[in-house]
Coordinates of N, CA and C in Angstrom, one line a residue:
X1 N 1.2 -1.0 -0.2 CA -0.6 0.1 0.4 C 0.7 1.7 0.0
X2 N 2.0 1.4 0.7 CA 3.2 2.5 1.3 C 3.4 2.8 -0.2
X3 N 4.1 1.9 -0.8 CA 4.3 1.7 -2.4 C 3.3 2.1 -3.8
X4 N 2.3 2.4 -3.3 CA 1.0 2.5 -4.0 C 0.8 4.1 -3.6
X5 N 0.5 4.8 -2.6 CA 0.8 5.9 -2.2 C 2.0 6.7 -2.9
X6 N 3.2 6.2 -2.4 CA 4.3 6.9 -3.1 C 4.1 6.6 -4.3
X7 N 3.9 5.5 -5.3 CA 3.5 6.5 -6.5 C 2.6 7.7 -7.4
X8 N 1.6 7.4 -6.3 CA 0.5 8.3 -6.8 C 1.5 9.6 -6.5
X9 N 1.4 9.7 -5.2 CA 2.2 11.0 -4.9 C 2.7 11.5 -5.8
X10 N 3.9 11.0 -6.4 CA 5.1 11.1 -7.0 C 3.9 11.9 -8.3
X11 N 3.5 11.0 -9.2 CA 3.0 11.0 -10.3 C 1.7 12.3 -10.4
X12 N 0.8 12.2 -9.6 CA 0.1 13.2 -9.8 C 0.3 14.9 -8.9
X13 N 1.7 14.6 -8.2 CA 1.5 15.5 -7.5 C 2.5 16.5 -8.7
X14 N 3.4 15.9 -9.3 CA 4.4 16.1 -10.6 C 3.7 16.7 -11.5
X15 N 2.6 16.2 -11.8 CA 1.5 16.2 -12.9 C 0.6 17.7 -12.5
X16 N 0.0 18.0 -11.6 CA -0.4 18.9 -10.8 C 0.8 19.9 -10.9
X17 N 1.5 20.2 -10.0 CA 2.9 20.9 -10.3 C 3.7 21.8 -11.2
X18 N 3.7 20.8 -12.3 CA 3.8 21.4 -12.9 C 2.8 22.2 -13.8
X19 N 1.4 21.4 -13.6 CA 0.4 22.3 -14.3 C 0.4 23.7 -14.0
X20 N -0.1 23.6 -12.7 CA -0.2 24.7 -11.8 C 1.1 25.8 -12.3
X21 N 2.2 25.4 -12.2 CA 3.3 25.8 -12.9 C 3.2 27.0 -14.3
X22 N 2.5 26.1 -14.9 CA 2.5 26.8 -16.5 C 1.3 27.2 -16.1
X23 N 0.4 27.4 -15.7 CA -0.9 28.3 -15.7 C -0.3 29.3 -15.1
X24 N 0.8 29.5 -14.3 CA 1.0 30.5 -13.4 C 1.8 31.7 -14.4
X25 N 2.4 30.5 -15.6 CA 2.9 31.7 -16.1 C 2.4 32.1 -17.2
X26 N 1.3 31.5 -17.5 CA 0.7 32.3 -18.6 C 0.5 33.4 -18.3
X27 N -0.6 33.5 -16.9 CA -0.5 34.2 -16.8 C 0.4 35.1 -16.3
X28 N 1.3 35.6 -16.0 CA 2.0 36.4 -15.7 C 2.7 36.4 -14.6
X29 N 2.6 35.7 -14.0 CA 3.2 35.2 -12.6 C 4.2 35.0 -12.3
X30 N 4.6 35.1 -10.7 CA 5.5 34.2 -10.5 C 5.2 32.7 -10.2
X31 N 6.1 31.9 -10.4 CA 5.9 30.2 -9.7 C 6.4 30.2 -8.7
X32 N 7.6 31.1 -8.2 CA 7.7 30.8 -6.7 C 6.7 31.2 -5.8
X33 N 6.2 32.6 -6.5 CA 5.1 33.4 -5.2 C 3.9 32.7 -4.9
X34 N 3.2 32.0 -6.3 CA 2.4 30.9 -6.6 C 2.6 29.4 -5.1
X35 N 4.2 29.1 -5.5 CA 4.2 28.2 -4.2 C 4.6 28.4 -2.9
X36 N 4.9 30.0 -2.8 CA 5.2 30.5 -1.8 C 3.6 30.6 -0.8
X37 N 2.9 31.1 -1.8 CA 0.9 31.4 -1.5 C 0.4 29.5 -0.9
X38 N 1.5 28.6 -1.7 CA 0.8 26.9 -1.2 C 1.6 26.7 0.5
X39 N 2.2 27.2 0.6 CA 3.2 27.3 2.5 C 2.2 28.3 3.0
X40 N 2.2 29.1 2.6 CA 1.0 29.7 3.7 C -0.2 29.4 4.0
X41 N -0.7 28.3 3.4 CA -2.1 27.2 3.8 C -1.6 27.1 5.1
X42 N -0.9 26.0 5.8 CA -0.4 26.1 6.8 C 1.1 26.3 7.3
X43 N 1.3 27.3 7.1 CA 2.7 28.0 8.0 C 2.5 29.7 7.0
X44 N 1.7 30.4 7.6 CA 1.4 31.6 7.3 C 2.9 32.9 6.7
X45 N 3.7 32.4 7.7 CA 4.9 33.2 7.4 C 5.8 33.0 6.0
X46 N 5.4 31.5 5.1 CA 5.9 31.2 4.3 C 5.9 32.6 3.3
X47 N 4.7 32.9 3.1 CA 4.4 34.3 2.6 C 5.7 35.2 2.0
X48 N 6.5 35.4 3.3 CA 7.6 36.3 3.1 C 9.0 35.6 3.1
X49 N 9.0 34.1 3.0 CA 10.1 33.9 3.5 C 11.3 33.3 2.0
X50 N 10.7 34.2 0.6 CA 11.4 33.9 -0.9 C 11.5 32.5 -0.9
X51 N 12.8 32.2 -1.4 CA 13.0 30.4 -2.0 C 13.0 29.5 -0.5
X52 N 13.1 29.8 0.3 CA 12.6 28.9 1.4 C 11.1 28.5 1.7
X53 N 10.6 29.7 1.5 CA 9.0 29.8 1.2 C 8.4 28.9 0.0
X54 N 9.7 29.0 -0.8 CA 9.1 27.9 -2.4 C 9.2 26.8 -2.3
X55 N 10.3 26.5 -1.5 CA 10.9 25.0 -1.1 C 9.9 24.5 0.0
X56 N 9.2 25.3 0.5 CA 8.3 24.7 1.7 C 6.8 24.6 0.7
X57 N 6.6 25.5 -0.3 CA 5.7 25.1 -0.9 C 5.3 24.1 -2.1
X58 N 6.7 23.5 -2.1 CA 6.5 22.0 -3.3 C 6.5 21.1 -2.0
X59 N 7.3 21.2 -0.9 CA 6.7 20.3 0.1 C 5.5 19.9 0.7
X60 N 4.7 21.5 0.8 CA 3.6 21.6 1.3 C 2.6 20.4 0.3
X61 N 2.7 21.1 -1.1 CA 2.1 20.2 -2.0 C 2.1 18.9 -2.5
X62 N 3.0 18.7 -2.2 CA 3.2 16.9 -2.2 C 3.0 16.2 -1.4
X63 N 2.9 17.2 0.3 CA 2.0 16.0 1.4 C 0.7 16.2 1.5
X64 N 0.5 17.4 0.7 CA -1.3 17.6 0.3 C -2.0 16.4 -0.7
X65 N -1.0 15.9 -1.7 CA -1.2 14.8 -2.8 C -0.5 13.5 -1.9
X66 N 0.2 13.5 -1.0 CA 0.1 11.8 -0.3 C -1.1 11.7 0.1
X67 N -1.6 12.9 1.2 CA -2.7 12.8 2.2 C -4.0 11.9 1.0
X68 N -4.1 12.9 -0.5 CA -5.1 12.8 -1.1 C -5.3 11.2 -1.8
X69 N -3.7 10.7 -2.4 CA -3.5 9.1 -2.7 C -3.8 8.3 -1.5
X70 N -3.2 8.7 -0.2 CA -3.6 7.9 1.2 C -5.0 7.6 0.7
X71 N -5.7 8.9 1.4 CA -7.1 8.9 1.4 C -7.6 7.9 0.1
X72 N -7.5 7.9 -1.5 CA -7.8 6.6 -2.1 C -8.1 5.5 -1.4
X73 N -6.3 5.6 -1.4 CA -6.1 4.0 -1.3 C -6.6 3.3 -0.7
X74 N -7.0 3.8 0.8 CA -7.4 3.6 1.6 C -9.0 3.1 1.7
X75 N -9.2 4.4 1.1 CA -10.8 3.8 0.8 C -10.9 2.7 -0.2
X76 N -10.5 2.1 -1.1 CA -10.1 1.9 -2.2 C -10.1 0.6 -2.0
X77 N -9.3 -0.1 -0.9 CA -8.7 -0.9 -0.7 C -9.9 -1.8 0.3
X78 N -11.2 -1.6 0.5 CA -12.3 -1.9 0.8 C -13.3 -2.2 -0.3
X79 N -13.0 -1.3 -1.5 CA -14.4 -1.5 -2.4 C -13.3 -1.7 -3.5
X80 N -13.4 -3.3 -3.6 CA -12.5 -3.5 -4.9 C -12.7 -3.2 -6.6
X81 N -14.2 -3.2 -6.8 CA -15.0 -3.1 -7.2 C -14.5 -1.6 -8.1
X82 N -13.6 -0.7 -7.7 CA -12.5 0.8 -7.9 C -11.9 0.4 -8.8
X83 N -11.6 -1.1 -8.5 CA -10.6 -1.4 -9.1 C -11.0 -1.4 -11.1
X84 N -12.3 -1.9 -11.1 CA -12.5 -2.5 -12.5 C -13.2 -1.0 -13.4
X85 N -13.2 -0.2 -12.6 CA -13.6 1.3 -13.4 C -12.2 2.8 -12.5
X86 N -11.1 2.7 -13.0 CA -10.2 3.2 -12.4 C -10.7 5.0 -13.0
X87 N -11.0 5.1 -14.1 CA -11.2 6.5 -14.6 C -12.5 6.7 -13.9
X88 N -13.5 6.1 -14.2 CA -14.0 6.8 -13.8 C -14.6 7.2 -12.4
X89 N -13.5 5.9 -11.3 CA -13.6 6.1 -9.8 C -12.9 7.8 -10.3
X90 N -11.6 7.5 -11.3 CA -10.8 9.4 -11.2 C -12.0 10.2 -11.0
X91 N -12.5 9.9 -11.9 CA -12.9 11.2 -12.0 C -14.0 12.0 -10.8
X92 N -14.8 10.4 -10.8 CA -15.3 11.0 -9.5 C -14.3 11.9 -8.5
X93 N -13.4 10.9 -7.8 CA -12.6 11.2 -6.8 C -11.8 12.7 -7.1
X94 N -11.4 12.7 -8.6 CA -11.0 14.5 -9.0 C -12.3 15.4 -8.5
X95 N -12.8 15.1 -8.8 CA -13.9 16.0 -8.7 C -14.4 15.8 -7.1
X96 N -14.6 15.6 -6.5 CA -14.4 15.2 -5.2 C -13.6 16.5 -4.4
X97 N -11.9 16.0 -4.7 CA -10.9 16.1 -4.2 C -11.3 18.2 -4.5
X98 N -11.7 18.6 -5.9 CA -12.1 19.6 -6.5 C -12.8 20.6 -5.0
X99 N -14.0 19.7 -4.4 CA -15.1 20.4 -3.6 C -14.5 20.6 -2.6
X100 N -13.8 19.7 -2.1 CA -13.2 20.1 -1.0 C -11.5 20.5 -0.5
X101 N -10.8 21.0 -1.9 CA -10.1 22.0 -1.3 C -10.6 23.3 -1.6
X102 N -11.7 23.4 -2.5 CA -12.6 24.9 -2.7 C -13.6 25.4 -2.0
X103 N -14.1 24.2 -1.7 CA -15.5 24.9 -0.6 C -15.0 24.6 0.6
X104 N -13.7 23.7 1.3 CA -14.1 23.7 2.3 C -12.5 24.5 3.2
X105 N -11.2 23.4 2.6 CA -9.7 24.0 2.8 C -9.6 25.3 2.7
X106 N -9.4 26.2 1.3 CA -9.0 26.9 0.7 C -10.1 28.4 1.8
X107 N -11.1 28.0 1.7 CA -12.1 29.4 2.4 C -11.9 29.1 4.1
X108 N -11.8 27.9 4.5 CA -11.8 27.6 6.1 C -10.0 28.6 6.6
X109 N -9.3 28.1 5.3 CA -8.0 29.0 5.4 C -7.5 30.3 5.1
X110 N -7.9 30.4 4.3 CA -7.7 31.7 3.8 C -9.3 32.7 3.7
X111 N -10.0 32.1 4.0 CA -11.5 32.7 4.0 C -12.0 33.3 2.3
X112 N -11.4 32.7 1.2 CA -11.4 33.5 0.1 C -12.2 32.3 -0.6
X113 N -13.6 32.8 -0.8 CA -14.9 31.5 -2.0 C -14.2 31.8 -3.2
X114 N -14.4 30.4 -3.3 CA -14.1 30.3 -4.9 C -14.8 30.9 -6.0
X115 N -13.3 31.4 -6.5 CA -13.4 31.8 -8.0 C -14.7 31.3 -9.1
X116 N -16.1 32.5 -9.2 CA -16.8 32.4 -9.8 C -16.6 31.6 -11.0
X117 N -15.2 32.7 -11.8 CA -14.8 32.4 -13.5 C -14.7 31.4 -14.0
X118 N -15.4 31.3 -14.8 CA -15.8 29.7 -15.3 C -14.5 29.0 -15.9
X119 N -13.6 29.7 -16.3 CA -12.1 29.4 -16.7 C -11.1 29.0 -15.4
X120 N -11.7 29.8 -14.6 CA -10.7 28.8 -13.5 C -11.7 27.6 -13.0
X121 N -12.4 27.8 -12.7 CA -13.6 26.5 -12.6 C -12.9 25.4 -13.3
X122 N -13.0 25.4 -14.8 CA -12.9 24.8 -15.9 C -11.0 24.3 -15.3
X123 N -10.1 25.5 -15.1 CA -8.5 25.0 -14.7 C -8.4 24.0 -13.7
X124 N -9.4 24.5 -12.5 CA -9.2 24.0 -11.0 C -9.7 22.7 -12.0
X125 N -10.5 21.9 -12.6 CA -11.6 20.8 -12.5 C -10.5 19.8 -13.4
X126 N -10.3 20.8 -14.1 CA -9.6 19.4 -15.5 C -7.7 19.3 -14.3
X127 N -7.4 20.2 -13.7 CA -6.0 19.9 -12.8 C -6.8 18.6 -11.6
X128 N -7.9 19.1 -11.3 CA -8.0 17.7 -10.0 C -8.5 16.4 -10.5
X129 N -9.0 16.2 -11.8 CA -9.8 15.2 -12.3 C -8.5 14.4 -13.3
X130 N -8.2 15.5 -14.5 CA -6.9 14.5 -15.3 C -6.2 14.5 -14.5
X131 N -5.1 15.3 -13.9 CA -3.6 14.7 -13.2 C -3.7 14.7 -11.5
X132 N -4.6 14.9 -11.3 CA -4.6 14.3 -9.7 C -5.6 13.2 -9.9
X133 N -6.6 13.2 -9.8 CA -8.0 12.0 -9.5 C -8.1 11.0 -10.1
X134 N -7.8 11.2 -12.1 CA -7.3 9.3 -12.4 C -6.0 9.2 -12.2
X135 N -4.8 10.3 -12.2 CA -3.7 9.1 -11.9 C -3.8 8.0 -11.0
X136 N -4.6 8.7 -9.7 CA -4.3 8.4 -8.5 C -5.0 6.5 -8.0
X137 N -6.3 7.0 -8.8 CA -7.2 5.8 -9.2 C -6.3 4.8 -9.8
X138 N -5.9 5.2 -11.0 CA -4.8 4.1 -11.7 C -3.9 3.2 -11.5
X139 N -3.2 4.5 -10.3 CA -2.0 2.9 -9.9 C -3.1 2.2 -9.0
X140 N -3.7 3.1 -7.9 CA -4.5 2.2 -6.9 C -4.8 0.8 -7.4
X141 N -5.8 0.9 -9.1 CA -6.3 -0.1 -8.9 C -5.2 -1.3 -9.7
X142 N -4.5 -0.4 -10.2 CA -3.2 -2.0 -10.8 C -2.8 -2.8 -9.1
X143 N -2.9 -1.5 -8.3 CA -2.7 -2.4 -6.8 C -3.2 -3.2 -6.7
X144 N -4.8 -2.7 -6.7 CA -5.8 -3.8 -6.0 C -5.5 -5.2 -7.1
X145 N -5.6 -5.3 -8.3 CA -5.3 -6.1 -9.1 C -4.3 -7.1 -8.3
X146 N -3.1 -6.3 -8.5 CA -2.1 -7.3 -8.3 C -2.2 -8.3 -6.9
X147 N -3.1 -7.4 -6.1 CA -2.9 -7.6 -4.9 C -3.6 -8.9 -4.6
X148 N -5.4 -8.6 -6.1 CA -5.8 -9.8 -5.8 C -5.5 -11.1 -6.3
X149 N -4.6 -10.7 -7.3 CA -3.8 -11.7 -7.7 C -2.8 -12.9 -7.1
X150 N -2.5 -12.3 -6.4 CA -1.2 -12.8 -5.0 C -2.3 -13.3 -3.7
X151 N -3.5 -13.6 -3.8 CA -4.0 -14.2 -2.7 C -4.5 -15.3 -3.2

């Protein structure tokens, strides 16, 4: 299970952070500032810490991905039917992670509501579904199938 969580964390985390950096650059913003913003979630002083804050942002990002991957792996472990439909399960999980992050986590920490702009919603949903949910579900499904074969 730890191998599954590790692989899912690395893949989904890397895909998501590359996309976040690309979107940040597309809008003419500084990726290091975006990473400091991520770090400032659990550690507000990180917003003013320069490159150390950016490095902390990368660590926070991957920690969040590990939580997401671990939660899915734990849930899927007792629901082996999810291994038969990893893409559909990943889409559902991606939407769920989007809702949790944007309706609970971010507003609780920053007091900011979800951006009502359709492009912002679409961009976030793409990242959560295609870059996070589906990769995590596919990796977990492979692990579930491998465990079923070895039993």
